[in-house]
Amino acid sequence: MTTAYIVDYLRSPFTPAYRGALASVRPDDLAANVIAALVRRSGLDPVLLEDINLGCAFPEGEQGLNIARCAALTAGLPHSVGAATVNRWCGSSLQAVQMAAGAIAMGAGEAFLAGGVECMSRVPMMGFNPLPNPAWDEAQRTALLNMGLTAENLASRYGISRAEQDAYALDSQRKALAARAAGKLAAEITPYHEVAEDGCPRATDPGKLAGLKTVFKAGGSVTAGNASPLTDGASATLVCSADFVQRHGLQPLARVAGYAISGCAPEIMGIGPVEATRKALARAGITAAQLDVIEMNEAFAAQVLACCKDLDLDPAHLNRDGGAIALGHPLGATGARLVGKAASLLRRDGGRYALATQCIGGGQGIAMVLEAA
């Protein structure tokens, strides 16, 4: 089996859907901009690329027509480079990274771009015409279509208070703002024309968060302040084999050490990272206590807090530059951001092992373990 390495990572600015600076940008243009920038930064001849794996949670409208191929052509890549769109909802681009690593492991290519895109301004949550199976009962439809209620379910099951969720959200915002002010996000962002910074992080305080109305359930605890915002964004990683890295003098960030997917009940989809993480850690031959970097998607504060309780994760290693509550969650792009960020933090801050994990609507979890190169 051939070892796969995360060599580099770039993303677009992440901006609020509908009202943000990228709301008028087509998703294929946004993804193409990131792909082209990553190829330029690598210094590689793009003809060496085997495939472009691009995650997208709702591949329709402007995100349709195999958006991976559309973005690759728009980026000016050679016609010889393949492209495939990957859909595992929120886990789409983490799955795209695994597809690249898996192809490398079986000798089916040496260099891949794996990432994702979601322009939630252009294609709405659940797509333009969601049609769940008419045989499903109301509970099944709700669990599939209303992610906020699944977060409320976890808050209730795990006894997570509104105050705990708001405190977590405030910490995420503060970390993201501090990281941006310190220039710690600049290296991972490639501008789209004049848009060069994330638009989602916002200064807030406990009083403002406490004053927000609940969104999904009367008397509930999930608000716009302790959940990730609708977001526009794209991301990409360069994934290469060990031999390719050596031949081309590349300096990889991390090797892919373990991966897993898991399922759970749709109504508690946010707990998905727990079993996926346990399986990925076991496959990497390590324990959670050995993790130096943890990037867990913050779909909702309640979801992250529930997962951390079950996994007994050290919060000091969790989302140290902020998470999706602050940075945003462009569904199909988030997984590659998590992997790329985790790998980058191993290089930037030191450490041996990192985890990238997220929950997935419909009741799944996905996780990847990385080891510093």
Short mmCIF file of C-alpha atoms in Angstrom, two decimals:
data_model
loop_
_atom_site.label_atom_id
_atom_site.label_comp_id
_atom_site.label_asym_id
_atom_site.label_seq_id
_atom_site.Cartn_x
_atom_site.Cartn_y
_atom_site.Cartn_z
CA MET A 1 0.00 0.00 0.00
CA THR A 2 1.37 3.41 -1.01
CA THR A 3 1.39 6.20 1.57
CA ALA A 4 -0.64 9.34 0.76
CA TYR A 5 0.43 12.77 1.94
CA ILE A 6 -1.40 16.06 2.35
CA VAL A 7 1.10 18.33 0.64
CA ASP A 8 -0.69 21.70 0.66
CA TYR A 9 -4.03 23.35 1.29
CA LEU A 10 -5.83 26.52 0.19
CA ARG A 11 -9.33 27.86 0.46
CA SER A 12 -11.32 30.87 -0.58
CA PRO A 13 -12.51 33.40 1.96
CA PHE A 14 -15.64 32.05 3.62
CA THR A 15 -18.40 34.67 3.54
CA PRO A 16 -22.06 34.77 4.65
CA ALA A 17 -24.58 33.51 2.14
CA TYR A 18 -26.91 36.05 0.50
CA ARG A 19 -25.36 39.10 2.15
CA GLY A 20 -21.64 38.36 1.95
CA ALA A 21 -18.97 39.53 -0.47
CA LEU A 22 -19.09 36.31 -2.54
CA ALA A 23 -22.86 36.05 -2.85
CA SER A 24 -22.79 37.02 -6.54
CA VAL A 25 -20.01 34.56 -7.46
CA ARG A 26 -20.72 31.34 -9.32
CA PRO A 27 -19.53 28.23 -7.45
CA ASP A 28 -17.56 26.89 -10.43
CA ASP A 29 -15.71 30.21 -10.68
CA LEU A 30 -14.98 30.22 -6.95
CA ALA A 31 -13.70 26.64 -6.97
CA ALA A 32 -11.65 27.27 -10.11
CA ASN A 33 -9.94 30.21 -8.45
CA VAL A 34 -8.83 28.02 -5.52
CA ILE A 35 -7.74 25.14 -7.77
CA ALA A 36 -5.67 27.41 -10.01
CA ALA A 37 -4.05 29.11 -7.01
CA LEU A 38 -3.09 25.80 -5.40
CA VAL A 39 -1.57 24.50 -8.64
CA ARG A 40 0.43 27.73 -9.03
CA ARG A 41 1.69 27.57 -5.46
CA SER A 42 2.75 23.95 -5.85
CA GLY A 43 4.95 24.76 -8.83
CA LEU A 44 3.89 21.48 -10.43
CA ASP A 45 3.05 21.02 -14.08
CA PRO A 46 -0.73 20.41 -13.87
CA VAL A 47 -0.47 17.68 -16.48
CA LEU A 48 0.93 15.52 -13.66
CA LEU A 49 -2.43 15.57 -11.87
CA GLU A 50 -4.51 12.40 -12.14
CA ASP A 51 -7.87 13.69 -11.00
CA ILE A 52 -9.79 16.49 -9.32
CA ASN A 53 -12.14 15.25 -6.59
CA LEU A 54 -14.52 18.02 -5.61
CA GLY A 55 -17.16 17.69 -2.89
CA CYS A 56 -20.54 19.38 -3.20
CA ALA A 57 -23.54 18.73 -0.99
CA PHE A 58 -26.15 20.02 -3.45
CA PRO A 59 -24.76 19.51 -6.96
CA GLU A 60 -27.53 21.14 -8.96
CA GLY A 61 -28.13 24.42 -10.77
CA GLU A 62 -24.81 26.27 -10.99
CA GLN A 63 -23.30 23.46 -8.92
CA GLY A 64 -24.46 20.82 -11.37
CA LEU A 65 -23.05 19.42 -14.63
CA ASN A 66 -20.24 17.67 -12.69
CA ILE A 67 -19.01 20.89 -11.11
CA ALA A 68 -15.59 19.33 -10.54
CA ARG A 69 -15.03 19.12 -14.30
CA CYS A 70 -16.52 22.57 -14.85
CA ALA A 71 -14.19 24.08 -12.25
CA ALA A 72 -11.15 22.22 -13.60
CA LEU A 73 -11.79 23.50 -17.13
CA THR A 74 -12.46 27.02 -15.86
CA ALA A 75 -9.18 26.87 -13.92
CA GLY A 76 -7.37 26.12 -17.17
CA LEU A 77 -6.20 22.63 -16.26
CA PRO A 78 -5.20 20.34 -19.12
CA HIS A 79 -8.00 18.31 -20.69
CA SER A 80 -6.10 15.17 -19.68
CA VAL A 81 -6.83 15.78 -15.98
CA GLY A 82 -10.00 14.01 -14.83
CA ALA A 83 -12.60 15.36 -12.43
CA ALA A 84 -15.37 13.89 -10.29
CA THR A 85 -17.97 15.47 -8.05
CA VAL A 86 -18.39 13.78 -4.66
CA ASN A 87 -21.53 13.94 -2.55
CA ARG A 88 -21.64 12.81 1.06
CA TRP A 89 -23.48 15.95 2.13
CA CYS A 90 -21.45 17.83 4.77
CA GLY A 91 -18.71 15.21 4.55
CA SER A 92 -18.30 15.54 0.78
CA SER A 93 -14.85 17.12 0.59
CA LEU A 94 -13.39 15.01 3.40
CA GLN A 95 -14.63 12.05 1.39
CA ALA A 96 -12.95 13.60 -1.67
CA VAL A 97 -9.63 13.65 0.19
CA GLN A 98 -10.07 10.01 1.15
CA MET A 99 -10.87 9.07 -2.44
CA ALA A 100 -7.57 10.63 -3.51
CA ALA A 101 -5.67 8.91 -0.70
CA GLY A 102 -7.38 5.61 -1.49
CA ALA A 103 -6.51 5.85 -5.17
CA ILE A 104 -2.89 6.51 -4.23
CA ALA A 105 -2.90 3.53 -1.85
CA MET A 106 -4.00 1.20 -4.65
CA GLY A 107 -1.58 2.63 -7.19
CA ALA A 108 -4.22 4.39 -9.29
CA GLY A 109 -2.47 7.76 -9.50
CA GLU A 110 0.16 9.81 -7.74
CA ALA A 111 -1.12 13.40 -7.55
CA PHE A 112 -4.66 14.65 -6.92
CA LEU A 113 -6.46 17.81 -6.00
CA ALA A 114 -9.22 17.09 -3.49
CA GLY A 115 -11.53 19.73 -2.12
CA GLY A 116 -15.03 21.07 -2.29
CA VAL A 117 -17.34 23.98 -2.93
CA GLU A 118 -20.72 25.21 -1.76
CA CYS A 119 -22.24 28.55 -2.67
CA MET A 120 -25.29 28.57 -0.44
CA SER A 121 -26.30 31.93 -1.91
CA ARG A 122 -26.69 30.28 -5.30
CA VAL A 123 -28.15 26.87 -4.39
CA PRO A 124 -30.30 26.86 -1.24
CA MET A 125 -30.04 24.44 1.65
CA MET A 126 -31.72 21.17 0.60
CA GLY A 127 -31.56 22.23 -3.06
CA PHE A 128 -34.25 23.75 -5.22
CA ASN A 129 -36.82 20.97 -5.01
CA PRO A 130 -36.31 18.49 -2.15
CA LEU A 131 -38.48 15.41 -2.58
CA PRO A 132 -38.10 12.95 0.31
CA ASN A 133 -39.66 9.55 -0.21
CA PRO A 134 -43.44 9.85 0.30
CA ALA A 135 -43.42 6.57 2.21
CA TRP A 136 -41.40 8.17 5.00
CA ASP A 137 -43.22 9.34 8.10
CA GLU A 138 -42.97 12.88 9.45
CA ALA A 139 -40.23 11.97 11.92
CA GLN A 140 -38.02 10.61 9.13
CA ARG A 141 -38.58 13.65 6.94
CA THR A 142 -37.84 16.01 9.81
CA ALA A 143 -34.64 14.19 10.77
CA LEU A 144 -33.42 14.45 7.18
CA LEU A 145 -34.49 18.01 6.40
CA ASN A 146 -34.16 19.94 9.67
CA MET A 147 -30.63 19.82 11.03
CA GLY A 148 -31.40 22.31 13.78
CA LEU A 149 -33.83 19.95 15.44
CA THR A 150 -31.18 17.23 15.51
CA ALA A 151 -28.99 19.65 17.50
CA GLU A 152 -31.88 20.29 19.87
CA ASN A 153 -32.22 16.52 20.33
CA LEU A 154 -28.55 16.25 21.35
CA ALA A 155 -28.80 19.20 23.71
CA SER A 156 -31.69 17.46 25.43
CA ARG A 157 -30.11 14.00 25.53
CA TYR A 158 -26.75 15.22 26.83
CA GLY A 159 -28.08 17.90 29.17
CA ILE A 160 -26.24 20.69 27.35
CA SER A 161 -27.55 24.07 28.43
CA ARG A 162 -28.07 27.20 26.36
CA ALA A 163 -25.37 28.88 28.45
CA GLU A 164 -22.86 26.13 27.59
CA GLN A 165 -23.65 26.42 23.90
CA ASP A 166 -23.34 30.19 23.93
CA ALA A 167 -20.05 30.04 25.84
CA TYR A 168 -18.67 27.62 23.29
CA ALA A 169 -19.82 29.84 20.42
CA LEU A 170 -18.25 32.90 22.01
CA ASP A 171 -14.94 31.05 22.35
CA SER A 172 -15.05 30.04 18.68
CA GLN A 173 -15.61 33.65 17.61
CA ARG A 174 -12.84 34.96 19.83
CA LYS A 175 -10.34 32.37 18.57
CA ALA A 176 -11.15 33.10 14.93
CA LEU A 177 -10.89 36.86 15.37
CA ALA A 178 -7.60 36.50 17.25
CA ALA A 179 -6.20 34.17 14.57
CA ARG A 180 -7.16 36.59 11.81
CA ALA A 181 -5.69 39.56 13.66
CA ALA A 182 -2.44 37.66 14.17
CA GLY A 183 -2.23 36.77 10.48
CA LYS A 184 -2.64 33.06 11.16
CA LEU A 185 -5.32 32.57 8.51
CA ALA A 186 -3.65 34.45 5.65
CA ALA A 187 -1.55 31.54 4.34
CA GLU A 188 -4.59 29.30 3.88
CA ILE A 189 -6.74 31.86 2.02
CA THR A 190 -6.40 32.78 -1.64
CA PRO A 191 -8.31 35.98 -2.48
CA TYR A 192 -11.15 36.07 -4.97
CA HIS A 193 -10.45 39.35 -6.72
CA GLU A 194 -10.71 41.98 -3.98
CA VAL A 195 -12.24 39.63 -1.39
CA ALA A 196 -9.35 38.49 0.77
CA GLU A 197 -10.76 37.84 4.25
CA ASP A 198 -13.45 35.73 5.84
CA GLY A 199 -16.72 37.52 6.31
CA CYS A 200 -18.38 35.35 8.95
CA PRO A 201 -16.40 35.97 12.20
CA ARG A 202 -18.03 38.60 14.34
CA ALA A 203 -17.35 40.27 17.64
CA THR A 204 -19.99 39.42 20.20
CA ASP A 205 -20.46 39.03 23.93
CA PRO A 206 -22.45 36.86 26.34
CA GLY A 207 -25.28 39.37 26.52
CA LYS A 208 -25.79 39.51 22.76
CA LEU A 209 -25.72 35.73 22.45
CA ALA A 210 -28.15 35.28 25.32
CA GLY A 211 -30.56 37.72 23.69
CA LEU A 212 -30.93 35.77 20.46
CA LYS A 213 -34.15 33.87 19.85
CA THR A 214 -34.16 30.13 19.40
CA VAL A 215 -34.59 29.13 15.78
CA PHE A 216 -35.79 25.56 15.48
CA LYS A 217 -37.86 24.78 18.55
CA ALA A 218 -39.98 26.80 20.95
CA GLY A 219 -38.29 26.70 24.33
CA GLY A 220 -35.18 25.22 22.75
CA SER A 221 -31.56 26.33 22.97
CA VAL A 222 -30.15 26.45 19.42
CA THR A 223 -29.82 29.96 18.00
CA ALA A 224 -28.16 31.71 15.09
CA GLY A 225 -25.36 32.55 17.51
CA ASN A 226 -24.44 29.01 18.54
CA ALA A 227 -24.85 27.40 15.11
CA SER A 228 -22.81 27.68 11.93
CA PRO A 229 -24.04 30.26 9.40
CA LEU A 230 -25.03 29.60 5.80
CA THR A 231 -21.82 30.22 3.89
CA ASP A 232 -20.21 30.54 0.47
CA GLY A 233 -16.75 29.04 0.02
CA ALA A 234 -14.38 26.61 -1.69
CA SER A 235 -11.35 24.61 -0.55
CA ALA A 236 -8.69 22.34 -2.00
CA THR A 237 -5.84 20.09 -0.87
CA LEU A 238 -2.96 18.63 -2.84
CA VAL A 239 -2.70 14.90 -2.10
CA CYS A 240 0.33 12.99 -3.40
CA SER A 241 2.09 9.66 -3.07
CA ALA A 242 5.35 9.23 -1.16
CA ASP A 243 7.29 8.56 -4.37
CA PHE A 244 5.81 11.62 -6.08
CA VAL A 245 6.69 13.81 -3.10
CA GLN A 246 10.29 12.59 -3.17
CA ARG A 247 10.75 12.88 -6.93
CA HIS A 248 9.44 16.44 -7.04
CA GLY A 249 11.12 17.70 -3.88
CA LEU A 250 7.84 18.54 -2.15
CA GLN A 251 7.55 19.23 1.58
CA PRO A 252 4.35 17.52 2.73
CA LEU A 253 2.37 18.62 5.77
CA ALA A 254 1.14 15.23 6.96
CA ARG A 255 0.47 11.66 5.92
CA VAL A 256 -2.97 10.09 5.98
CA ALA A 257 -2.81 7.63 8.88
CA GLY A 258 -6.42 6.50 9.31
CA TYR A 259 -9.92 7.06 8.02
CA ALA A 260 -13.44 5.93 8.84
CA ILE A 261 -17.08 6.52 8.07
CA SER A 262 -19.94 5.62 10.41
CA GLY A 263 -23.69 5.86 10.59
CA CYS A 264 -26.08 6.87 13.36
CA ALA A 265 -29.76 7.65 13.76
CA PRO A 266 -30.69 10.64 11.55
CA GLU A 267 -32.38 12.43 14.44
CA ILE A 268 -29.05 12.62 16.31
CA MET A 269 -26.83 13.08 13.26
CA GLY A 270 -24.52 15.42 15.19
CA ILE A 271 -23.10 12.54 17.20
CA GLY A 272 -21.76 10.96 14.00
CA PRO A 273 -18.10 11.94 14.64
CA VAL A 274 -17.93 9.76 17.75
CA GLU A 275 -17.94 6.30 16.18
CA ALA A 276 -16.14 7.49 13.04
CA THR A 277 -13.36 8.94 15.20
CA ARG A 278 -13.05 5.79 17.29
CA LYS A 279 -12.70 3.67 14.16
CA ALA A 280 -10.21 6.04 12.51
CA LEU A 281 -8.07 6.22 15.67
CA ALA A 282 -8.02 2.43 15.92
CA ARG A 283 -7.00 2.11 12.28
CA ALA A 284 -4.20 4.61 12.87
CA GLY A 285 -3.11 2.65 15.95
CA ILE A 286 -3.43 5.56 18.38
CA THR A 287 -5.77 6.83 21.11
CA ALA A 288 -7.57 10.16 21.50
CA ALA A 289 -5.09 11.09 24.21
CA GLN A 290 -2.32 11.15 21.58
CA LEU A 291 -4.03 13.79 19.44
CA ASP A 292 -2.21 17.13 19.31
CA VAL A 293 -4.61 18.82 16.89
CA ILE A 294 -8.38 18.34 16.63
CA GLU A 295 -10.45 19.96 13.90
CA MET A 296 -14.12 19.12 14.43
CA ASN A 297 -16.75 20.86 12.38
CA GLU A 298 -18.95 23.13 14.46
CA ALA A 299 -22.28 22.57 12.75
CA PHE A 300 -23.81 23.40 16.13
CA ALA A 301 -22.26 24.05 19.52
CA ALA A 302 -24.51 21.37 21.06
CA GLN A 303 -23.22 18.81 18.58
CA VAL A 304 -19.54 19.53 19.27
CA LEU A 305 -20.05 19.50 23.02
CA ALA A 306 -21.90 16.17 22.86
CA CYS A 307 -19.14 14.59 20.76
CA CYS A 308 -16.41 15.90 23.07
CA LYS A 309 -18.19 14.37 26.04
CA ASP A 310 -18.38 10.94 24.43
CA LEU A 311 -14.82 11.04 23.08
CA ASP A 312 -13.27 12.72 26.14
CA LEU A 313 -11.36 15.13 23.91
CA ASP A 314 -8.97 17.74 25.27
CA PRO A 315 -10.55 21.15 24.49
CA ALA A 316 -7.09 22.75 24.43
CA HIS A 317 -6.44 20.97 21.12
CA LEU A 318 -9.85 21.69 19.59
CA ASN A 319 -10.34 24.18 16.73
CA ARG A 320 -7.57 26.45 17.97
CA ASP A 321 -8.15 29.10 15.26
CA GLY A 322 -11.92 28.94 15.62
CA GLY A 323 -14.41 26.65 13.94
CA ALA A 324 -17.43 26.80 11.69
CA ILE A 325 -19.58 28.79 14.12
CA ALA A 326 -17.18 31.65 13.50
CA LEU A 327 -15.60 30.83 10.13
CA GLY A 328 -18.67 29.45 8.39
CA HIS A 329 -19.73 26.09 6.96
CA PRO A 330 -19.98 25.96 3.15
CA LEU A 331 -21.22 22.38 3.23
CA GLY A 332 -19.28 20.72 0.44
CA ALA A 333 -16.07 22.66 1.18
CA THR A 334 -15.80 22.13 4.93
CA GLY A 335 -14.22 18.68 5.07
CA ALA A 336 -11.17 19.65 3.01
CA ARG A 337 -10.81 22.76 5.17
CA LEU A 338 -10.72 20.56 8.26
CA VAL A 339 -8.12 18.21 6.78
CA GLY A 340 -5.99 21.02 5.38
CA LYS A 341 -6.19 23.03 8.58
CA ALA A 342 -5.33 20.04 10.76
CA ALA A 343 -2.32 19.22 8.58
CA SER A 344 -1.22 22.86 8.55
CA LEU A 345 -1.44 23.13 12.33
CA LEU A 346 0.82 20.13 12.77
CA ARG A 347 3.42 22.02 10.75
CA ARG A 348 2.76 25.43 12.32
CA ASP A 349 2.43 24.54 15.98
CA GLY A 350 4.13 21.15 16.19
CA GLY A 351 2.73 17.83 17.25
CA ARG A 352 2.51 14.36 15.79
CA TYR A 353 -1.14 13.43 15.31
CA ALA A 354 -4.21 15.33 14.17
CA LEU A 355 -7.89 14.53 13.72
CA ALA A 356 -10.34 16.01 11.21
CA THR A 357 -13.95 14.98 11.76
CA GLN A 358 -17.51 16.09 11.15
CA CYS A 359 -21.12 15.07 11.40
CA ILE A 360 -23.23 14.56 8.29
CA GLY A 361 -26.91 15.24 7.74
CA GLY A 362 -29.04 12.11 7.49
CA GLY A 363 -27.05 10.40 10.25
CA GLN A 364 -23.38 9.83 9.44
CA GLY A 365 -19.95 10.72 10.72
CA ILE A 366 -16.60 10.94 8.97
CA ALA A 367 -13.07 11.16 10.38
CA MET A 368 -9.46 11.22 9.21
CA VAL A 369 -6.31 10.88 11.30
CA LEU A 370 -3.10 12.54 10.12
CA GLU A 371 0.49 12.09 11.20
CA ALA A 372 3.03 14.90 10.85
CA ALA A 373 5.34 14.39 7.89
#
